[in-house]
Amino acid sequence: MSDMKTKILEAQIYSIESHETFKYDCLIIIGGELNGRVFELSQSKMSLGRSEENDIVIDIKGVSRTHLAIIIDGQKIQLIDLGSANGTYINEKKIDTRVTLRSGDLIKIGHVTLKFLTKDSIDMKAHQMLIEQATKDGLTGCFNKNYMFKALEREIANAKKGKESLSLIVLDIDHFKVLNDSKGHDAGDFVLKEMARIIRNDYLNRRDIFARYGGEEFIVLMLNANAETAFSWANIIRKAIAEHDFSYDKENLRVTVSIGISEFSSDLAITANELFIQADKALYHSKQSGRNKVSCYRDLEQKNNHET
């Protein structure tokens, strides 16, 4: 698979997770399990279908292996059905010739409905706002718990298909209640926002998914990363937070984090919730071991098995 196609396939995963506005006209899935998934139309000609050979892959019932093509001709975005089994419908009318899309057009293929929006349309801006409201934590700008667990379930399924690894990292601010009680909730909110800013701006890869689980607890989902990679990254974060100047109201607040890691590999039969529980157990071990530490669930299991 070419680098360009790889980028397009990756865009299916992280396009709505980007902190930037959309650079291209888009197709957006409306309704169903993949509601809100965005596909940016970044090439002059793109194919769409179930097969991974396509530029846009939608593996859902009723979609043909190569269902349709999208052609960018100057300012026009045109769509043509490629002899699909179930046909392509635009605004409920079946098409049999090349059609020029207009912003807001609804495209139905099999059991999927997509909406075409130009990058500068009012609807696109409204869609971005709805995504923000439904998926983001209002205080820190991170994704919320609900979004993270849906993403985790999706990425576990993808990792099984692709025989890849992924790692889940849970971070918890040490002695946060003491900070809130002694310095006030405004100081606590400042620390939460500043820590989220540091991690998001300086340490995440574009495909990493960063969420606030609740309170002072955060989650990072690292795609295509094993436990060793996650452990090295987590230690970098731990040191960066400990050394950062959290300057609030003319006072430098000392902040540290404890971290737990769990790893998914394609040979494991494990759910998203079970993977989180493993990372949370590793986090608990970091807390019990003196805080400001990183622990990996796999290492703890190996140690326990060796002792027994």
Coordinates of N, CA and C in Angstrom, one line a residue, residues 58-232:
I58 N -15.2 1.6 3.7 CA -16.4 1.5 4.5 C -16.9 0.0 4.4
D59 N -16.5 -0.7 5.4 CA -16.8 -2.2 5.4 C -18.1 -2.4 6.2
I60 N -19.2 -2.1 5.5 CA -20.5 -2.3 6.0 C -21.4 -3.0 5.0
K61 N -22.4 -3.7 5.5 CA -23.3 -4.5 4.7 C -23.9 -3.6 3.6
G62 N -24.0 -4.1 2.4 CA -24.6 -3.4 1.3 C -23.7 -2.6 0.5
V63 N -22.5 -2.4 1.0 CA -21.5 -1.6 0.2 C -20.6 -2.6 -0.6
S64 N -20.5 -2.3 -1.9 CA -19.7 -3.2 -2.8 C -18.2 -3.1 -2.5
R65 N -17.4 -4.1 -3.0 CA -16.0 -4.0 -2.8 C -15.4 -2.7 -3.3
T66 N -15.8 -2.3 -4.5 CA -15.4 -1.0 -5.0 C -16.7 -0.4 -5.5
H67 N -17.3 0.5 -4.8 CA -18.7 0.9 -5.0 C -18.8 2.1 -5.9
L68 N -18.0 3.1 -5.6 CA -18.1 4.4 -6.4 C -16.8 5.1 -6.4
A69 N -16.7 6.1 -7.3 CA -15.5 6.9 -7.4 C -15.9 8.4 -7.2
I70 N -15.0 9.2 -6.7 CA -15.2 10.6 -6.5 C -14.1 11.3 -7.3
I71 N -14.4 12.2 -8.1 CA -13.5 12.9 -9.0 C -13.6 14.4 -8.8
I72 N -12.4 15.0 -8.5 CA -12.4 16.4 -8.3 C -11.9 17.1 -9.6
D73 N -12.8 17.8 -10.2 CA -12.5 18.5 -11.5 C -12.6 20.0 -11.3
G74 N -11.4 20.6 -11.0 CA -11.4 22.0 -10.7 C -12.2 22.3 -9.5
Q75 N -13.3 23.1 -9.6 CA -14.1 23.4 -8.4 C -15.2 22.4 -8.2
K76 N -15.4 21.5 -9.2 CA -16.5 20.5 -9.1 C -16.0 19.2 -8.4
I77 N -16.9 18.7 -7.6 CA -16.7 17.4 -7.0 C -17.8 16.5 -7.6
Q78 N -17.3 15.5 -8.3 CA -18.2 14.6 -9.1 C -18.2 13.2 -8.5
L79 N -19.3 12.5 -8.6 CA -19.4 11.1 -8.1 C -20.0 10.2 -9.2
I80 N -19.4 9.0 -9.3 CA -19.9 8.0 -10.3 C -20.0 6.7 -9.7
D81 N -21.1 6.0 -9.9 CA -21.2 4.6 -9.4 C -20.4 3.7 -10.3
L82 N -19.7 2.7 -9.7 CA -18.8 1.8 -10.4 C -19.5 0.4 -10.6
G83 N -20.8 0.4 -10.9 CA -21.4 -0.9 -11.1 C -21.7 -1.7 -9.9
S84 N -22.0 -0.9 -8.8 CA -22.2 -1.6 -7.5 C -23.5 -2.4 -7.5
A85 N -23.5 -3.4 -6.6 CA -24.6 -4.4 -6.6 C -25.9 -3.7 -6.2
N86 N -25.8 -2.8 -5.2 CA -27.1 -2.1 -4.7 C -27.3 -0.7 -5.1
G87 N -26.4 -0.2 -6.0 CA -26.6 1.1 -6.5 C -26.2 2.2 -5.6
T88 N -26.1 3.5 -6.1 CA -25.8 4.7 -5.3 C -27.0 5.6 -5.5
Y89 N -27.4 6.2 -4.4 CA -28.5 7.1 -4.4 C -28.1 8.5 -3.9
I90 N -28.4 9.6 -4.6 CA -28.2 10.9 -4.1 C -29.5 11.6 -3.9
N91 N -29.7 12.0 -2.7 CA -31.0 12.6 -2.3 C -32.2 11.7 -2.7
E92 N -32.0 10.4 -2.5 CA -33.1 9.4 -2.7 C -33.3 9.0 -4.2
K93 N -32.5 9.6 -5.1 CA -32.6 9.2 -6.5 C -31.4 8.4 -6.9
K94 N -31.7 7.2 -7.5 CA -30.6 6.4 -8.0 C -29.9 7.0 -9.2
I95 N -28.5 7.0 -9.2 CA -27.8 7.6 -10.3 C -27.2 6.6 -11.2
D96 N -27.1 6.9 -12.5 CA -26.5 6.0 -13.5 C -25.5 6.7 -14.3
T97 N -25.3 8.0 -14.0 CA -24.3 8.8 -14.7 C -23.5 9.6 -13.7
R98 N -22.4 10.2 -14.2 CA -21.6 11.1 -13.3 C -22.4 12.3 -12.8
V99 N -22.4 12.5 -11.5 CA -23.2 13.6 -10.9 C -22.3 14.6 -10.2
T100 N -22.5 15.9 -10.3 CA -21.8 16.9 -9.6 C -22.5 17.1 -8.2
L101 N -21.7 17.0 -7.2 CA -22.2 17.1 -5.8 C -22.4 18.5 -5.4
R102 N -23.4 18.8 -4.6 CA -23.6 20.1 -4.0 C -23.5 19.9 -2.5
S103 N -23.0 21.0 -1.8 CA -22.9 20.9 -0.3 C -24.3 20.6 0.3
G104 N -24.3 19.5 1.1 CA -25.5 19.1 1.8 C -26.2 17.9 1.1
D105 N -25.7 17.5 0.0 CA -26.2 16.3 -0.7 C -26.1 15.0 0.2
L106 N -27.1 14.2 0.2 CA -27.1 12.9 1.0 C -26.8 11.8 0.0
I107 N -25.9 11.0 0.3 CA -25.5 9.8 -0.6 C -25.7 8.5 0.2
K108 N -26.6 7.7 -0.4 CA -26.9 6.4 0.3 C -26.3 5.3 -0.5
I109 N -25.5 4.4 0.2 CA -24.9 3.3 -0.4 C -25.1 2.1 0.5
G110 N -25.8 1.1 0.1 CA -26.1 0.0 1.0 C -26.8 0.5 2.3
H111 N -26.3 0.2 3.5 CA -26.9 0.6 4.7 C -26.3 1.8 5.3
V112 N -25.5 2.6 4.4 CA -24.8 3.7 4.9 C -25.3 5.0 4.2
T113 N -25.5 6.1 5.0 CA -25.8 7.4 4.4 C -24.6 8.3 4.7
L114 N -24.1 9.0 3.7 CA -23.1 10.0 3.8 C -23.6 11.4 3.4
K115 N -23.1 12.4 4.0 CA -23.4 13.8 3.7 C -22.2 14.4 3.1
F116 N -22.3 15.1 1.9 CA -21.2 15.8 1.3 C -21.3 17.3 1.8
L117 N -20.2 17.7 2.4 CA -20.1 19.1 2.8 C -18.8 19.7 2.3
T118 N -18.9 21.0 1.8 CA -17.7 21.7 1.5 C -17.0 22.2 2.8
K119 N -15.7 22.4 2.7 CA -14.9 22.7 3.9 C -15.3 24.0 4.6
D120 N -15.8 24.9 3.8 CA -16.2 26.3 4.3 C -17.7 26.5 4.5
S121 N -18.4 25.4 4.4 CA -19.9 25.5 4.5 C -20.3 25.7 6.0
I122 N -21.4 26.4 6.2 CA -22.0 26.6 7.5 C -22.3 25.3 8.2
D123 N -22.8 24.3 7.4 CA -23.1 23.0 7.9 C -21.9 22.3 8.4
M124 N -20.7 22.5 7.7 CA -19.5 21.8 8.2 C -19.1 22.4 9.5
K125 N -19.2 23.8 9.7 CA -18.8 24.4 10.9 C -19.7 23.9 12.0
A126 N -21.0 23.8 11.7 CA -22.0 23.3 12.7 C -21.7 21.9 13.1
H127 N -21.3 21.1 12.1 CA -20.9 19.7 12.4 C -19.7 19.6 13.3
Q128 N -18.7 20.4 13.1 CA -17.6 20.5 13.9 C -17.9 20.8 15.4
M129 N -18.8 21.8 15.5 CA -19.3 22.2 16.8 C -20.0 21.1 17.5
L130 N -20.8 20.3 16.8 CA -21.6 19.2 17.4 C -20.6 18.1 17.8
I131 N -19.6 17.9 17.0 CA -18.6 16.9 17.4 C -17.9 17.3 18.7
E132 N -17.5 18.6 18.7 CA -16.8 19.1 19.9 C -17.7 18.9 21.2
Q133 N -19.0 19.2 21.1 CA -19.9 19.1 22.2 C -20.1 17.7 22.7
A134 N -20.2 16.8 21.7 CA -20.5 15.4 22.0 C -19.3 14.6 22.4
T135 N -18.1 15.0 22.1 CA -17.0 14.1 22.3 C -15.9 14.7 23.2
K136 N -15.9 16.0 23.5 CA -14.9 16.7 24.2 C -15.3 17.0 25.7
D137 N -14.2 17.0 26.5 CA -14.4 17.5 27.9 C -14.3 19.0 27.9
G138 N -15.3 19.6 28.5 CA -15.4 21.1 28.5 C -14.3 21.8 29.1
L139 N -13.7 21.3 30.2 CA -12.6 22.0 30.9 C -11.3 21.9 30.2
T140 N -10.9 20.7 29.8 CA -9.5 20.5 29.3 C -9.4 20.4 27.7
G141 N -10.6 20.2 27.1 CA -10.5 20.1 25.6 C -10.1 18.7 25.1
C142 N -9.9 17.8 26.1 CA -9.6 16.4 25.7 C -10.9 15.7 25.3
F143 N -10.7 14.5 24.7 CA -11.9 13.7 24.5 C -12.5 13.3 25.8
N144 N -13.8 12.9 25.8 CA -14.4 12.5 27.1 C -14.4 11.0 27.2
K145 N -14.8 10.5 28.3 CA -14.8 9.0 28.7 C -15.6 8.2 27.6
N146 N -16.7 8.7 27.3 CA -17.6 8.0 26.4 C -17.0 7.8 25.0
Y147 N -16.4 8.9 24.5 CA -15.7 8.8 23.2 C -14.5 7.9 23.3
M148 N -13.7 7.9 24.4 CA -12.6 7.1 24.5 C -12.9 5.6 24.4
F149 N -14.0 5.2 25.1 CA -14.3 3.8 25.2 C -14.9 3.3 23.8
K150 N -15.6 4.2 23.1 CA -16.0 3.8 21.8 C -14.8 3.6 20.8
A151 N -13.9 4.6 21.0 CA -12.6 4.5 20.2 C -11.8 3.3 20.5
L152 N -11.8 2.9 21.8 CA -11.0 1.8 22.2 C -11.6 0.5 21.7
E153 N -12.9 0.4 21.7 CA -13.6 -0.8 21.1 C -13.3 -0.9 19.7
R154 N -13.4 0.2 19.0 CA -13.1 0.2 17.5 C -11.7 -0.2 17.2
E155 N -10.7 0.4 18.0 CA -9.3 0.1 17.7 C -8.9 -1.3 18.1
I156 N -9.5 -1.9 19.1 CA -9.3 -3.3 19.4 C -9.7 -4.2 18.2
A157 N -10.9 -3.9 17.7 CA -11.3 -4.6 16.5 C -10.4 -4.5 15.3
N158 N -9.9 -3.2 15.1 CA -9.0 -3.0 14.0 C -7.6 -3.7 14.2
A159 N -7.2 -3.7 15.5 CA -5.9 -4.4 15.8 C -6.0 -5.9 15.6
K160 N -7.2 -6.5 15.9 CA -7.4 -7.9 15.7 C -7.3 -8.2 14.2
K161 N -7.9 -7.4 13.4 CA -7.9 -7.6 11.9 C -6.4 -7.5 11.4
G162 N -5.8 -6.4 11.9 CA -4.4 -6.1 11.3 C -3.3 -6.8 12.1
K163 N -3.6 -7.6 13.1 CA -2.6 -8.3 13.9 C -1.6 -7.3 14.4
E164 N -2.1 -6.3 15.0 CA -1.3 -5.2 15.6 C -1.4 -5.1 17.1
S165 N -0.6 -4.4 17.7 CA -0.7 -4.1 19.2 C -1.2 -2.7 19.4
L166 N -1.7 -2.4 20.5 CA -2.0 -1.1 21.0 C -1.8 -1.1 22.5
S167 N -1.6 0.1 23.0 CA -1.4 0.3 24.5 C -2.3 1.3 25.1
L168 N -2.8 1.1 26.3 CA -3.6 2.0 27.0 C -2.9 2.5 28.2
I169 N -2.8 3.8 28.3 CA -2.1 4.5 29.4 C -3.0 5.3 30.2
V170 N -3.0 5.0 31.5 CA -3.9 5.7 32.5 C -3.0 6.6 33.4
L171 N -3.3 7.9 33.4 CA -2.5 8.8 34.3 C -3.4 9.4 35.3
D172 N -2.9 9.5 36.5 CA -3.6 10.1 37.6 C -2.7 11.1 38.4
I173 N -3.2 12.3 38.6 CA -2.4 13.4 39.3 C -2.3 13.0 40.8
D174 N -1.1 12.9 41.3 CA -0.9 12.6 42.7 C -1.4 13.6 43.7
H175 N -2.0 13.2 44.7 CA -2.5 14.1 45.8 C -3.3 15.3 45.3
F176 N -4.2 15.0 44.3 CA -5.0 16.1 43.7 C -6.0 16.6 44.7
K177 N -6.6 15.8 45.5 CA -7.6 16.3 46.5 C -6.9 17.2 47.5
V178 N -5.7 16.9 47.9 CA -4.9 17.8 48.8 C -4.7 19.2 48.1
L179 N -4.4 19.2 46.9 CA -4.2 20.4 46.1 C -5.5 21.2 46.1
N180 N -6.6 20.5 45.7 CA -7.9 21.2 45.7 C -8.3 21.8 47.0
D181 N -8.1 21.0 48.1 CA -8.5 21.5 49.4 C -7.6 22.6 49.9
S182 N -6.3 22.6 49.6 CA -5.4 23.6 50.2 C -5.3 24.9 49.3
K183 N -5.4 24.7 48.0 CA -5.3 25.8 47.1 C -6.6 26.3 46.4
G184 N -7.6 25.5 46.5 CA -8.9 25.8 45.9 C -9.1 25.2 44.6
H185 N -10.4 25.1 44.2 CA -10.7 24.4 43.0 C -10.3 25.1 41.7
D186 N -10.1 26.4 41.8 CA -9.6 27.1 40.6 C -8.1 26.7 40.3
A187 N -7.4 26.5 41.4 CA -6.0 26.0 41.2 C -6.0 24.6 40.6
G188 N -6.9 23.8 41.1 CA -7.1 22.4 40.6 C -7.4 22.4 39.1
D189 N -8.4 23.3 38.7 CA -8.7 23.4 37.3 C -7.6 23.8 36.5
F190 N -6.8 24.8 37.0 CA -5.6 25.3 36.3 C -4.6 24.1 36.0
V191 N -4.4 23.3 37.0 CA -3.5 22.2 36.9 C -4.0 21.2 35.8
L192 N -5.3 20.9 35.9 CA -5.9 19.9 34.9 C -5.7 20.4 33.5
K193 N -6.0 21.7 33.3 CA -5.9 22.3 31.9 C -4.5 22.4 31.5
E194 N -3.6 22.8 32.4 CA -2.2 22.9 32.0 C -1.5 21.5 31.7
M195 N -1.8 20.5 32.5 CA -1.3 19.2 32.2 C -1.8 18.7 30.8
A196 N -3.1 18.9 30.6 CA -3.7 18.4 29.3 C -3.0 19.1 28.1
R197 N -2.8 20.4 28.3 CA -2.1 21.2 27.3 C -0.7 20.7 27.0
I198 N 0.0 20.4 28.0 CA 1.4 19.9 27.8 C 1.4 18.6 27.1
I199 N 0.6 17.7 27.5 CA 0.6 16.4 26.8 C 0.1 16.5 25.4
R200 N -1.0 17.2 25.2 CA -1.6 17.3 23.9 C -0.7 18.0 22.9
N201 N -0.1 19.1 23.3 CA 0.7 19.9 22.4 C 2.1 19.4 22.1
D202 N 2.7 18.8 23.1 CA 4.1 18.4 23.0 C 4.5 17.0 22.9
Y203 N 3.5 16.1 23.2 CA 3.9 14.7 23.3 C 3.1 13.7 22.6
L204 N 2.0 14.0 22.0 CA 1.1 13.1 21.3 C 1.5 12.9 19.9
N205 N 1.4 11.7 19.4 CA 1.4 11.5 17.9 C 0.1 11.8 17.4
R206 N -0.1 12.0 16.1 CA -1.3 12.5 15.6 C -2.4 11.4 15.7
R207 N -2.0 10.1 15.7 CA -3.0 9.1 15.8 C -3.3 8.7 17.3
D208 N -2.6 9.2 18.2 CA -2.9 8.9 19.6 C -4.2 9.6 20.0
I209 N -5.0 8.9 20.9 CA -6.2 9.5 21.4 C -6.1 9.8 22.8
F210 N -6.4 11.0 23.2 CA -6.2 11.5 24.6 C -7.5 12.0 25.2
A211 N -7.8 11.4 26.3 CA -9.1 11.7 26.9 C -9.0 11.9 28.4
R212 N -10.0 12.7 29.0 CA -10.1 12.8 30.4 C -11.1 11.8 30.9
Y213 N -10.7 10.9 31.7 CA -11.6 9.8 32.2 C -12.6 10.4 33.2
G214 N -12.1 11.3 34.0 CA -12.9 11.9 35.0 C -12.1 12.4 36.2
G215 N -12.5 13.5 36.9 CA -11.6 14.0 37.9 C -10.2 14.3 37.5
E216 N -9.2 13.7 38.2 CA -7.8 14.0 37.8 C -7.2 12.9 37.0
E217 N -8.0 12.0 36.4 CA -7.6 10.9 35.7 C -7.7 11.0 34.2
F218 N -6.6 10.7 33.4 CA -6.6 10.9 32.0 C -6.2 9.5 31.4
I219 N -6.5 9.4 30.1 CA -6.2 8.2 29.3 C -5.6 8.5 28.0
V220 N -4.5 7.8 27.6 CA -4.0 7.9 26.3 C -4.0 6.5 25.6
L221 N -4.6 6.5 24.4 CA -4.6 5.3 23.6 C -3.6 5.4 22.5
M222 N -2.5 4.6 22.6 CA -1.5 4.6 21.6 C -1.7 3.5 20.6
L223 N -1.9 3.8 19.4 CA -2.1 2.8 18.3 C -0.8 2.3 17.8
N224 N -0.9 1.0 17.5 CA 0.3 0.3 16.9 C 1.6 0.5 17.8
A225 N 1.4 0.3 19.1 CA 2.4 0.5 20.1 C 2.4 -0.6 21.1
N226 N 3.5 -1.2 21.3 CA 3.6 -2.3 22.3 C 3.9 -1.7 23.7
A227 N 3.9 -2.5 24.7 CA 4.1 -2.0 26.1 C 5.4 -1.3 26.3
E228 N 6.5 -1.8 25.6 CA 7.8 -1.2 25.8 C 7.8 0.3 25.3
T229 N 7.2 0.5 24.1 CA 7.0 1.8 23.6 C 6.2 2.7 24.5
A230 N 5.1 2.2 25.0 CA 4.2 3.0 25.9 C 4.9 3.3 27.2
F231 N 5.7 2.3 27.7 CA 6.4 2.6 29.0 C 7.5 3.7 28.8
S232 N 8.2 3.7 27.7 CA 9.2 4.8 27.5 C 8.5 6.1 27.3

